[in-house]
Backbone as CSV, one residue per row, in Angstrom:
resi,resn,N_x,N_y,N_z,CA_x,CA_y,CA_z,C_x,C_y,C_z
1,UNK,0.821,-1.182,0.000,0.000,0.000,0.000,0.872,1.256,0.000
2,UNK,1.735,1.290,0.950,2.692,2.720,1.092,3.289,2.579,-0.644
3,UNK,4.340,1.329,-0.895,4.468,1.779,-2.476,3.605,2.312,-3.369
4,UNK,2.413,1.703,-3.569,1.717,2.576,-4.469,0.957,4.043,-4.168
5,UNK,1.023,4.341,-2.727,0.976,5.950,-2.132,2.277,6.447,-2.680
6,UNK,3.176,6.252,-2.800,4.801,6.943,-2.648,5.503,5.839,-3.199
7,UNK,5.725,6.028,-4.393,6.663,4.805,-5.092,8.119,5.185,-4.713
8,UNK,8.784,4.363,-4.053,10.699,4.499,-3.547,10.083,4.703,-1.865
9,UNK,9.251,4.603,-1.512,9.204,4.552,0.169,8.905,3.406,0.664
10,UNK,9.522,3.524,1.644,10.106,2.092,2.628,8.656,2.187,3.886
11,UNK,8.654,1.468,4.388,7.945,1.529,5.739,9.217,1.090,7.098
12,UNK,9.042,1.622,7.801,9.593,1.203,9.178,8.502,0.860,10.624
13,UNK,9.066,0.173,11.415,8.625,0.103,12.162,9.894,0.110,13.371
14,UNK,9.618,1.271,14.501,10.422,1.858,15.669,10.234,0.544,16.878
15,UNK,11.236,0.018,17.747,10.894,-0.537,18.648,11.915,-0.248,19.833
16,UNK,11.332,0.000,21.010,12.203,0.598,22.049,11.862,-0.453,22.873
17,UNK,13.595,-1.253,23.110,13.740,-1.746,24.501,14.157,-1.726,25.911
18,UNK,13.584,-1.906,26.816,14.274,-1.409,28.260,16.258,-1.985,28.460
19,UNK,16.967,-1.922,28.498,18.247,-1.983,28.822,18.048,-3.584,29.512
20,UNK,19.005,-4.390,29.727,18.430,-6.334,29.888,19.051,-6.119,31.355
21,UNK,18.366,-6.467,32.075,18.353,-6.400,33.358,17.788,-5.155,33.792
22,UNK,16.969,-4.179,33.386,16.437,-3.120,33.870,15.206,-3.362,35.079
23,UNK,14.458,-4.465,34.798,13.780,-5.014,35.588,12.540,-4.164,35.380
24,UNK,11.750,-4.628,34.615,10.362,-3.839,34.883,10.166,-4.863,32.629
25,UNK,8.699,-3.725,32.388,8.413,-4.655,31.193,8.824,-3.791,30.072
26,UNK,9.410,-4.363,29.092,9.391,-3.065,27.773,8.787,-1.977,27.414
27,UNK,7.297,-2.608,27.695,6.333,-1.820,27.099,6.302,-0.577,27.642
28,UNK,7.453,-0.120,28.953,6.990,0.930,29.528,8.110,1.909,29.477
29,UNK,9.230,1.520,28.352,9.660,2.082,27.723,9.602,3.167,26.798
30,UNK,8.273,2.271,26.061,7.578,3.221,25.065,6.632,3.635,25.470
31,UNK,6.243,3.643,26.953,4.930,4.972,27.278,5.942,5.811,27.416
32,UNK,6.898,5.583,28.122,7.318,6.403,28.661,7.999,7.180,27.755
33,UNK,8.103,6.775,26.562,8.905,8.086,25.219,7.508,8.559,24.819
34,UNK,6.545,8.085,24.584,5.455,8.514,23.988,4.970,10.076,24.930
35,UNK,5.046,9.575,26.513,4.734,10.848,27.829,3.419,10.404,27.969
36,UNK,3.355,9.022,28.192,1.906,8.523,28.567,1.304,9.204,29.746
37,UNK,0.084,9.736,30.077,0.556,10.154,31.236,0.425,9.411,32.935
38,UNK,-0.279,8.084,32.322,0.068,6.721,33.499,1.410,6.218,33.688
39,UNK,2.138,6.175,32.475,3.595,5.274,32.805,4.575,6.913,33.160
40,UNK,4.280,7.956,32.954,5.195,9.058,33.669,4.719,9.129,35.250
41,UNK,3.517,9.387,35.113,3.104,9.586,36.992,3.973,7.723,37.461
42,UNK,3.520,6.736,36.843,4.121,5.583,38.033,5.612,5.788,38.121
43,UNK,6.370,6.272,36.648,7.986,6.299,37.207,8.259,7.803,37.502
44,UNK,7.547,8.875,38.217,7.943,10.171,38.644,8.448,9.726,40.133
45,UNK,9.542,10.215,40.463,10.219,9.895,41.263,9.077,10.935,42.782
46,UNK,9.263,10.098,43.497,8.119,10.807,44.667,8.928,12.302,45.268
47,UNK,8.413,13.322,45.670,9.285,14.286,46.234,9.674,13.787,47.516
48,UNK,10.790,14.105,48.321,10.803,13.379,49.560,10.444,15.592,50.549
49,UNK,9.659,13.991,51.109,8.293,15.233,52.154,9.279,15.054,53.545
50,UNK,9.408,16.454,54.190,10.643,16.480,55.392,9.913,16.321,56.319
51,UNK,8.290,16.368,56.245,7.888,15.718,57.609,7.510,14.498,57.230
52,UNK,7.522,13.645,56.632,7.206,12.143,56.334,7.277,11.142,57.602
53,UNK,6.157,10.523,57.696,7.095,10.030,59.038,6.668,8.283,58.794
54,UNK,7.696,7.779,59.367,8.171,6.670,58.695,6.875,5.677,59.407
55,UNK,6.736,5.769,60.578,5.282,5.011,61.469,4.200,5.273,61.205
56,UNK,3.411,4.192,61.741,1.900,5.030,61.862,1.309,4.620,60.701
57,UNK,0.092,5.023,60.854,-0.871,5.132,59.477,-1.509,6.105,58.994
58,UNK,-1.039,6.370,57.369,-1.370,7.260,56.621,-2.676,6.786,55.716
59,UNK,-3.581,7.701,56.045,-4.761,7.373,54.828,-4.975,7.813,54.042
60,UNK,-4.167,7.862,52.507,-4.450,9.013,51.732,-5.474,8.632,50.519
61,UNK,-6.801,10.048,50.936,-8.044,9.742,50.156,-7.660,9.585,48.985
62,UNK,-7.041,10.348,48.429,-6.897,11.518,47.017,-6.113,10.627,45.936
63,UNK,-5.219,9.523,46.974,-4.540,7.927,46.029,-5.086,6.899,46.405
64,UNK,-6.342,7.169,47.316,-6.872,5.564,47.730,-5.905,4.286,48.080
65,UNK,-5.298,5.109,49.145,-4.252,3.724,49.339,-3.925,4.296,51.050
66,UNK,-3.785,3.097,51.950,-3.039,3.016,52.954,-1.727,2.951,53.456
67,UNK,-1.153,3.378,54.128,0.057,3.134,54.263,0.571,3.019,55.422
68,UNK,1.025,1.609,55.988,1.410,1.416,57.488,2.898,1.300,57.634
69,UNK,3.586,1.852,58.781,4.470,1.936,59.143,5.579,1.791,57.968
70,UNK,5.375,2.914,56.453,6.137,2.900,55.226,5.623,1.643,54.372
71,UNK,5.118,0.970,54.720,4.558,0.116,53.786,2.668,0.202,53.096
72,UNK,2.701,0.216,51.893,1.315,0.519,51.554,0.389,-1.271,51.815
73,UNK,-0.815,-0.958,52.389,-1.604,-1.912,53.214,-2.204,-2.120,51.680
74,UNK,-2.639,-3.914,51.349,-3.399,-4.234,50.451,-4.665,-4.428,50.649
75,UNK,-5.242,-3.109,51.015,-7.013,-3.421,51.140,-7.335,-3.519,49.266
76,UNK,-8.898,-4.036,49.603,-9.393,-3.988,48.691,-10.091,-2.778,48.340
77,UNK,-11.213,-2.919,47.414,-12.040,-1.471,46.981,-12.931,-1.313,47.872
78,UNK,-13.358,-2.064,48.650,-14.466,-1.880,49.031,-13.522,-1.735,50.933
79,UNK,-12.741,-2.401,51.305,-12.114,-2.502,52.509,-11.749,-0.876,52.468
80,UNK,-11.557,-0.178,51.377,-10.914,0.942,51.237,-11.874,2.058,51.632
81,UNK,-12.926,1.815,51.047,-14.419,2.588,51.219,-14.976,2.714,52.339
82,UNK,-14.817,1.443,53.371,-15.325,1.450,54.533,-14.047,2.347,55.221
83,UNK,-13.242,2.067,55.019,-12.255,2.577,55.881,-12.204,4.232,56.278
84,UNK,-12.374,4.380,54.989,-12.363,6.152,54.330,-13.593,6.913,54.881
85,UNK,-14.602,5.783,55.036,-16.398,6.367,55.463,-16.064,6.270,56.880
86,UNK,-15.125,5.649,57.768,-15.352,5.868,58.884,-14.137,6.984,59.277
87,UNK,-12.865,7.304,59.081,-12.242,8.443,58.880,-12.866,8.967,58.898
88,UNK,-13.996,9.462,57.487,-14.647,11.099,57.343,-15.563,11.160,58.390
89,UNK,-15.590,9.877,59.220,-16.928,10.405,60.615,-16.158,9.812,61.828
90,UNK,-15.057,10.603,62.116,-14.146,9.925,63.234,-15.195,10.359,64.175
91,UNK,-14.885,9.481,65.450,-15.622,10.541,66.824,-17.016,9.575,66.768
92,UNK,-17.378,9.165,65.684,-19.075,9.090,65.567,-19.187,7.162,66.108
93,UNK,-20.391,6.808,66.107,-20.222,5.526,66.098,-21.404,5.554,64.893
94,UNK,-21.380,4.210,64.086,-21.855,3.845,62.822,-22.441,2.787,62.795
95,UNK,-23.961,3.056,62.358,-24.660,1.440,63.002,-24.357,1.018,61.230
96,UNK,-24.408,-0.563,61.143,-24.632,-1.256,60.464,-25.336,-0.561,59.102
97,UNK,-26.543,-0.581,59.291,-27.409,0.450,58.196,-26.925,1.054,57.789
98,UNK,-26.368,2.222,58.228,-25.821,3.180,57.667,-24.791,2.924,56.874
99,UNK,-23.690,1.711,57.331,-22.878,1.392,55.778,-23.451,1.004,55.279
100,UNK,-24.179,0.075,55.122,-24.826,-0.675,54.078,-25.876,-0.018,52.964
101,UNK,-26.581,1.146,53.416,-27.318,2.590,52.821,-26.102,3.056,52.300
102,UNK,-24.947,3.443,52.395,-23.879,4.785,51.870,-23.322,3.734,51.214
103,UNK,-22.402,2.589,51.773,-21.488,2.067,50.742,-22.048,0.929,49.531
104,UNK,-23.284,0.686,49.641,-23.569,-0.089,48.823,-24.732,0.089,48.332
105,UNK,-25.514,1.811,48.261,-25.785,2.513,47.782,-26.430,2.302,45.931
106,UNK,-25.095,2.025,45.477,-25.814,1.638,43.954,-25.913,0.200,43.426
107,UNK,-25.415,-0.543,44.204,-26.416,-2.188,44.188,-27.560,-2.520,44.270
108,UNK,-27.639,-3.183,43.196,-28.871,-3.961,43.323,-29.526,-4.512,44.207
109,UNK,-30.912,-4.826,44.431,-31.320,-5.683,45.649,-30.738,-6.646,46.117
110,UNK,-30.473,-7.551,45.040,-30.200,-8.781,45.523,-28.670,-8.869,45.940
111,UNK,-28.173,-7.465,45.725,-26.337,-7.054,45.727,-26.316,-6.816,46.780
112,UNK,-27.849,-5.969,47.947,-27.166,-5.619,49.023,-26.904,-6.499,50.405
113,UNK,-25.846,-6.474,50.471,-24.897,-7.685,51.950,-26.266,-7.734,53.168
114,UNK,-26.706,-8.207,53.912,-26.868,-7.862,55.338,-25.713,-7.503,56.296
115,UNK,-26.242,-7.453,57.485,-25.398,-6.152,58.325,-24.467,-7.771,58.969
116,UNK,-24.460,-9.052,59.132,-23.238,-10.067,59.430,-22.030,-9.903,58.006
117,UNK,-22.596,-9.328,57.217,-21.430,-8.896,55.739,-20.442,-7.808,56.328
118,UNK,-20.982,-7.043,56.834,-20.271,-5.822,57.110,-19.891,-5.960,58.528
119,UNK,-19.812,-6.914,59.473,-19.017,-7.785,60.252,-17.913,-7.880,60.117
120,UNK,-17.890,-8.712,58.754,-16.933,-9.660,58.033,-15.512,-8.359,57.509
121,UNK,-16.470,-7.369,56.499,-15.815,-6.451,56.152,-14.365,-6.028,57.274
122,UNK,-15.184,-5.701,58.280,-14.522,-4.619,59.677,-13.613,-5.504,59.865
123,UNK,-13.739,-6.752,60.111,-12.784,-8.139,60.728,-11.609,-8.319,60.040
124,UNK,-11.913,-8.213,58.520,-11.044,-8.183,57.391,-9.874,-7.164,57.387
125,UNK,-10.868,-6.151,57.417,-10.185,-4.575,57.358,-9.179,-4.214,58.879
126,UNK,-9.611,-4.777,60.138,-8.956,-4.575,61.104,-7.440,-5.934,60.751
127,UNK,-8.273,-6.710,60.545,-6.859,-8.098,59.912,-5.733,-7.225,59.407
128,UNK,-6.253,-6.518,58.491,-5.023,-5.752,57.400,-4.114,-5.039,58.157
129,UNK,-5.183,-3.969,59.068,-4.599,-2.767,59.481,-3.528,-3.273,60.934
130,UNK,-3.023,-4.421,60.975,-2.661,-5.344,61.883,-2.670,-4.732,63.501
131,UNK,-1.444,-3.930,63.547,-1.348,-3.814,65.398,-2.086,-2.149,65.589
132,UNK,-2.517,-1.835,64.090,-3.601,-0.260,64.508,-5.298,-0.701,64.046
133,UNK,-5.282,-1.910,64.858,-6.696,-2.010,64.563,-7.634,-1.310,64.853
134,UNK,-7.308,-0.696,66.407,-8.077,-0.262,67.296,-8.790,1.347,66.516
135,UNK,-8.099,1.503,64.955,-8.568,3.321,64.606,-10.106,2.633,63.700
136,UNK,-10.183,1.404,63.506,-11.993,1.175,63.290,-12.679,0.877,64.239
């Protein structure tokens, strides 16, 4: 096809590989020349924050992710949701209903848990959050 568009033109095809032992996958080589802007934010080097503090638990809404004592906690989506709904109402106590009305909200009938589900949830979610259980 390109010959008969442009008779004497070649086609190429560009392929960028990561360096052999770079450790990570090729493909993110070429986001990363392209300026994807997922494979630049994952390899932007983090700023280092001078009050950072290495303990403790950080809940940050805004990346949906936990982070205990420097290590990020593997909740799930929904472990994440509960977690975050009881943060934004520290101080308060939270009957049953009320998660089950807010967090599961756009489910279907037959989607929504009873209140021994959201038991399970808290049990789970305190599991994760290991020796700071006591902030659910």
């Amino acid at each position: 096809l390109a010959a008969e568009l442009a008779p004497g033109v070649e086609t190429h095809a560009a392929v960028a590989l990561a360096p052999e032992g770079a450790g990570g996958r090729d493909i993110d080589v070429v986001r990363l020349a392209l300026q994807d802007p997922a494979a630049v934010a994952q390899h932007r080097e983090q700023p280092e924050d001078e009050d950072r503090v290495d303990g403790g638990v950080t809940v940050d809404l805004s990346r949906k992710r936990v982070v205990l004592d420097g290590e990020t906690a593997p909740l799930t989506y929904k472990e994440f949701e509960l977690l975050q709904y009881l943060v934004l109402r520290e101080g308060r106590t939270i009957e049953r209903s009320e998660l089950i009305a807010s967090l599961w909200s756009a489910a279907d009938e037959d989607d929504v848990p009873n209140e021994r589900t959201i038991d399970v949830h808290v049990r789970r979610l305190r599991s994760k959050l290991g020796r700071y259980e006591e902030i659910v």
